[in-house]
CSV table of C-alpha atoms (C1' of nucleotides) in Angstrom, one decimal:
chain,number,residue,atom,x,y,z
A,1,MET,CA,52.5,-11.5,105.9
A,2,THR,CA,55.6,-11.6,103.8
A,3,ARG,CA,55.4,-12.0,100.1
A,4,LYS,CA,57.7,-14.1,98.0
A,5,ALA,CA,60.8,-12.1,97.0
A,6,ALA,CA,61.2,-11.2,93.4
A,7,ALA,CA,63.0,-13.9,91.4
A,8,THR,CA,66.6,-13.1,90.8
A,9,ASN,CA,68.9,-14.4,88.1
A,10,PRO,CA,71.9,-15.8,89.9
A,11,PHE,CA,75.3,-14.6,89.0
A,12,PRO,CA,77.5,-16.2,87.9
A,13,ASP,CA,75.4,-18.0,85.3
A,14,SER,CA,77.3,-20.6,83.2
A,15,ARG,CA,75.1,-20.0,80.2
A,16,LEU,CA,76.7,-16.6,79.8
A,17,VAL,CA,80.3,-17.7,79.7
A,18,PHE,CA,82.1,-16.8,76.5
A,19,ASP,CA,85.6,-16.0,75.3
A,20,PRO,CA,86.0,-12.6,73.7
A,21,ALA,CA,89.6,-13.3,72.7
A,22,ALA,CA,88.7,-16.5,70.9
A,23,LEU,CA,85.9,-14.7,69.1
A,24,GLY,CA,88.3,-12.0,68.0
A,25,LEU,CA,86.2,-9.3,69.6
A,26,LYS,CA,87.6,-5.8,69.5
A,27,GLU,CA,87.0,-2.9,71.9
A,28,TYR,CA,85.8,0.6,70.8
A,29,PRO,CA,88.3,3.5,70.9
A,30,ARG,CA,87.6,6.2,73.5
A,31,GLU,CA,86.5,8.6,70.7
A,32,PHE,CA,83.5,6.4,69.9
A,33,PHE,CA,82.0,7.0,73.3
A,34,GLN,CA,82.8,10.6,73.1
A,35,SER,CA,80.7,11.1,70.0
A,36,ASP,CA,77.0,11.7,69.6
A,37,THR,CA,74.9,9.9,72.2
A,38,VAL,CA,72.1,8.8,69.8
A,39,ARG,CA,74.7,7.5,67.5
A,40,VAL,CA,76.3,5.4,70.3
A,41,ALA,CA,72.9,4.1,71.4
A,42,ARG,CA,72.2,2.9,67.8
A,43,GLN,CA,75.7,1.5,67.2
A,44,ILE,CA,76.0,-0.6,70.3
A,45,ILE,CA,73.0,-2.7,69.3
A,46,GLY,CA,74.8,-6.0,68.7
A,47,ALA,CA,77.8,-5.1,70.9
A,48,TRP,CA,78.9,-7.3,73.8
A,49,PHE,CA,78.7,-6.1,77.4
A,50,ALA,CA,81.2,-8.3,79.2
A,51,ARG,CA,82.2,-9.0,82.8
A,52,ARG,CA,85.2,-10.9,83.9
A,53,HIS,CA,84.8,-12.9,87.1
A,54,GLN,CA,87.2,-15.4,88.6
A,55,GLY,CA,89.0,-15.8,85.4
A,56,ARG,CA,85.9,-16.3,83.2
A,57,TRP,CA,84.2,-13.8,80.9
A,58,TYR,CA,80.4,-13.5,81.0
A,59,GLY,CA,78.8,-11.8,78.0
A,60,ALA,CA,75.6,-10.2,76.9
A,61,ARG,CA,74.8,-9.2,73.3
A,62,ILE,CA,73.0,-5.9,73.6
A,63,VAL,CA,69.7,-5.8,71.7
A,64,GLU,CA,67.9,-2.7,73.2
A,65,THR,CA,69.1,0.7,74.4
A,66,GLU,CA,67.9,4.2,75.2
A,67,ALA,CA,69.7,7.5,74.8
A,68,TYR,CA,69.5,10.0,77.7
A,69,LEU,CA,70.5,13.5,76.6
A,70,GLY,CA,71.7,15.2,79.8
A,71,CYS,CA,71.0,18.7,80.9
A,72,THR,CA,68.3,19.3,78.2
A,73,ASP,CA,66.5,16.0,78.7
A,74,PRO,CA,63.7,16.0,81.3
A,75,ALA,CA,63.9,12.2,81.5
A,76,ALA,CA,67.6,12.2,82.4
A,77,HIS,CA,69.0,12.1,85.9
A,78,SER,CA,71.3,14.9,84.9
A,79,TRP,CA,68.4,17.1,83.7
A,80,ARG,CA,69.1,20.8,84.3
A,81,GLY,CA,72.6,19.9,85.3
A,82,ARG,CA,71.7,18.1,88.4
A,83,ARG,CA,74.9,17.0,90.0
A,84,THR,CA,74.6,14.7,93.1
A,85,PRO,CA,76.8,11.8,94.2
A,86,ARG,CA,74.6,9.3,92.5
A,87,VAL,CA,74.7,11.0,89.1
A,88,GLU,CA,78.4,12.0,89.3
A,89,PRO,CA,79.6,9.2,87.0
A,90,MET,CA,77.5,10.7,84.1
A,91,TYR,CA,79.9,13.7,84.2
A,92,LEU,CA,82.9,11.5,83.5
A,93,GLU,CA,84.2,11.2,79.9
A,94,GLY,CA,82.6,8.7,77.5
A,95,GLY,CA,83.3,5.1,78.1
A,96,HIS,CA,82.5,4.9,81.8
A,97,LEU,CA,79.7,3.0,83.5
A,98,TYR,CA,76.8,4.6,85.3
A,99,VAL,CA,74.7,2.3,87.4
A,100,PHE,CA,71.7,3.3,89.5
A,101,PHE,CA,69.2,1.5,91.8
A,102,VAL,CA,65.5,1.9,91.2
A,103,TYR,CA,62.2,0.7,92.7
A,104,GLY,CA,64.0,-0.6,95.8
A,105,MET,CA,65.1,-3.7,93.9
A,106,HIS,CA,66.5,-3.2,90.4
A,107,HIS,CA,69.7,-1.9,89.0
A,108,CYS,CA,70.1,-0.2,85.6
A,109,ALA,CA,73.4,0.0,83.7
A,110,ASN,CA,74.3,2.9,81.4
A,111,VAL,CA,77.3,3.6,79.2
A,112,VAL,CA,78.4,7.2,79.6
A,113,THR,CA,78.9,9.3,76.4
A,114,ARG,CA,80.4,12.6,75.3
A,115,GLN,CA,83.3,14.5,76.9
A,116,ALA,CA,83.9,14.9,80.6
A,117,GLY,CA,81.4,17.5,82.1
A,118,ILE,CA,78.7,16.6,79.5
A,119,PRO,CA,76.4,14.2,81.4
A,120,GLU,CA,74.8,12.0,78.7
A,121,ALA,CA,74.5,8.2,78.7
A,122,VAL,CA,72.9,5.2,77.0
A,123,LEU,CA,70.8,2.8,79.1
A,124,LEU,CA,71.3,-0.9,78.4
A,125,ARG,CA,67.7,-2.3,78.3
A,126,ALA,CA,68.1,-5.8,77.1
A,127,ALA,CA,70.5,-8.4,75.9
A,128,GLU,CA,70.7,-12.0,74.7
A,129,GLY,CA,73.3,-14.7,75.7
A,130,PRO,CA,76.3,-15.9,73.7
A,131,HIS,CA,74.9,-19.4,73.2
A,132,GLY,CA,71.5,-18.5,71.8
A,133,ALA,CA,68.8,-16.6,73.6
A,134,PRO,CA,68.1,-18.0,77.1
A,135,GLY,CA,64.5,-16.8,77.2
A,136,ARG,CA,63.8,-13.7,79.2
A,137,LEU,CA,67.0,-13.9,81.2
A,138,MET,CA,68.2,-10.4,80.2
A,139,SER,CA,65.1,-8.9,78.8
A,140,GLY,CA,64.8,-5.7,80.7
A,141,PRO,CA,67.4,-3.4,82.4
A,142,GLY,CA,66.8,-4.9,85.8
A,143,ARG,CA,67.2,-8.5,84.6
A,144,LEU,CA,70.2,-7.6,82.5
A,145,CYS,CA,72.0,-6.3,85.6
A,146,ALA,CA,70.9,-9.2,87.7
A,147,ALA,CA,72.2,-11.7,85.2
A,148,LEU,CA,75.7,-10.1,85.1
A,149,GLY,CA,75.7,-9.2,88.8
A,150,ILE,CA,76.0,-5.5,88.0
A,151,THR,CA,75.5,-3.3,91.1
A,152,ALA,CA,75.8,0.4,92.0
A,153,ALA,CA,79.2,-0.3,93.5
A,154,MET,CA,80.4,-0.6,89.9
A,155,SER,CA,79.1,2.8,89.0
A,156,GLY,CA,81.9,5.1,87.7
A,157,GLN,CA,84.1,2.3,86.4
A,158,ASP,CA,85.9,2.8,83.1
A,159,LEU,CA,85.1,0.3,80.4
A,160,LEU,CA,88.3,1.1,78.6
A,161,SER,CA,91.0,0.7,81.3
A,162,GLY,CA,91.5,-3.0,80.8
A,163,GLY,CA,89.4,-3.9,83.8
A,164,ASP,CA,86.7,-6.5,84.5
A,165,LEU,CA,83.9,-4.6,82.7
A,166,ARG,CA,84.1,-4.0,79.0
A,167,LEU,CA,82.2,-3.4,75.8
A,168,PHE,CA,83.2,-5.2,72.7
A,169,ARG,CA,82.1,-4.4,69.1
A,170,GLY,CA,79.6,-6.8,67.7
A,171,GLY,CA,79.6,-8.3,64.2
A,172,GLY,CA,77.0,-7.9,61.5
A,173,ARG,CA,74.5,-5.1,60.8
A,174,PRO,CA,71.4,-5.6,62.9
A,175,GLN,CA,68.1,-4.2,61.6
A,176,ILE,CA,67.4,-1.3,64.0
A,177,GLY,CA,63.9,-0.4,65.3
A,178,VAL,CA,63.1,2.9,66.9
A,179,SER,CA,60.5,4.0,69.4
A,180,GLU,CA,59.7,6.2,72.4
A,181,ARG,CA,61.5,5.4,75.6
A,182,VAL,CA,60.0,3.2,78.2
A,183,GLY,CA,58.8,4.3,81.7
A,184,VAL,CA,59.4,8.0,81.3
A,185,GLY,CA,55.9,9.2,81.0
A,186,TYR,CA,56.6,11.8,83.8
A,187,ALA,CA,59.0,13.6,81.5
A,188,GLY,CA,56.3,15.5,79.5
A,189,GLU,CA,57.1,16.2,75.9
A,190,ALA,CA,60.4,14.3,76.2
A,191,ALA,CA,58.3,11.1,76.7
A,192,GLY,CA,57.6,11.2,73.0
A,193,TRP,CA,61.2,11.6,71.8
A,194,LEU,CA,62.3,8.6,69.7
A,195,LEU,CA,65.4,7.6,71.7
A,196,ARG,CA,64.9,3.9,72.1
A,197,PHE,CA,66.7,1.5,69.8
A,198,PHE,CA,66.4,-2.2,69.4
A,199,ASP,CA,67.4,-5.2,67.2
A,200,LYS,CA,64.2,-5.9,65.2
A,201,ASN,CA,65.2,-9.6,64.9
A,202,SER,CA,65.9,-10.3,68.5
A,203,SER,CA,63.3,-12.1,70.7
A,204,ALA,CA,65.0,-10.7,73.8
A,205,VAL,CA,63.8,-7.1,73.3
A,206,SER,CA,61.9,-6.1,76.4
A,207,GLY,CA,59.1,-3.7,75.5
A,208,PRO,CA,56.9,-2.9,72.6
A,209,ARG,CA,58.4,-3.6,69.2
A,210,ILE,CA,56.7,-0.7,67.3
B,1,DC,C1',64.4,14.9,110.0
B,2,DA,C1',60.2,13.5,107.1
B,3,DC,C1',58.3,12.4,103.0
B,4,DA,C1',57.5,11.3,98.0
B,5,DT,C1',58.8,8.8,94.1
B,6,DG,C1',61.1,6.1,90.5
B,7,DA,C1',65.1,4.9,83.3
B,8,DT,C1',61.1,-2.2,86.9
B,9,DC,C1',59.3,-6.6,87.5
B,10,DG,C1',56.2,-10.4,88.5
B,11,DC,C1',51.9,-11.7,89.9
B,12,DC,C1',47.0,-10.9,89.7
B,13,DT,C1',42.6,-10.1,87.4
C,1,DG,C1',45.9,-4.0,81.9
C,2,DG,C1',46.6,-3.0,87.0
C,3,DC,C1',49.0,-3.1,91.3
C,4,DG,C1',52.3,-3.7,95.1
C,5,DA,C1',57.0,-4.6,96.6
C,6,DT,C1',60.8,-2.0,98.7
C,7,DC,C1',64.5,1.5,99.5
C,8,DA,C1',68.2,4.8,97.8
C,9,DT,C1',68.0,9.2,96.6
C,10,DG,C1',66.5,13.9,96.3
C,11,DT,C1',64.1,17.7,98.1
C,12,DG,C1',62.3,20.6,101.5
C,13,DG,C1',61.6,22.1,106.4
DNA sequence: CACATGATCGCCT
DNA sequence: GGCGATCATGTGG
């Protein structure tokens, strides 16, 4: 017997339409993404991940991230310098997008950090919409990608080349919570590293708020 | 070629 | 809290 397919958040979703120009949102300079990965993971809490589609911008205010520290991080796809077609975008210079497919049904979006050849990245785990928080729409990396229609075909795109995928700086100074990363129990000691960051005041954060 | 598994989610108990 | 869906990817023969 077949089971009901997992519910998907259709893209485009009109609740996510917004106007970065009207809001005066600015983009980050390249150097920002080339700096320390943990710093980027913290700093982009409150930033806007945006996608342009048929003339409209769809936006997600990032409220939860995780840092993946490349060759020396057992939880990272690039651990020990692994270099395969899937992971290749992680080796691009900071500011590119790395998207992968997991569990046969979900996509996860990452912002690549550091210089070209240093495969580190920040996983986007949760976001809230521009017109308030539409419940659990983007609470979790899979739902976040579903809501914005992010697929592996977009992996390797540059967020700083004036294209349809961008990251804008957010306003304010969110209160940042810190914890272990989610779902990396297989990574041994690295499972305990405090590399997950979230907006303490957001109801869209996906996992434990400890 | 064959097989094991995962940076998740939703439904079940 | 547990489990199954479902398949691209990586690894090994």
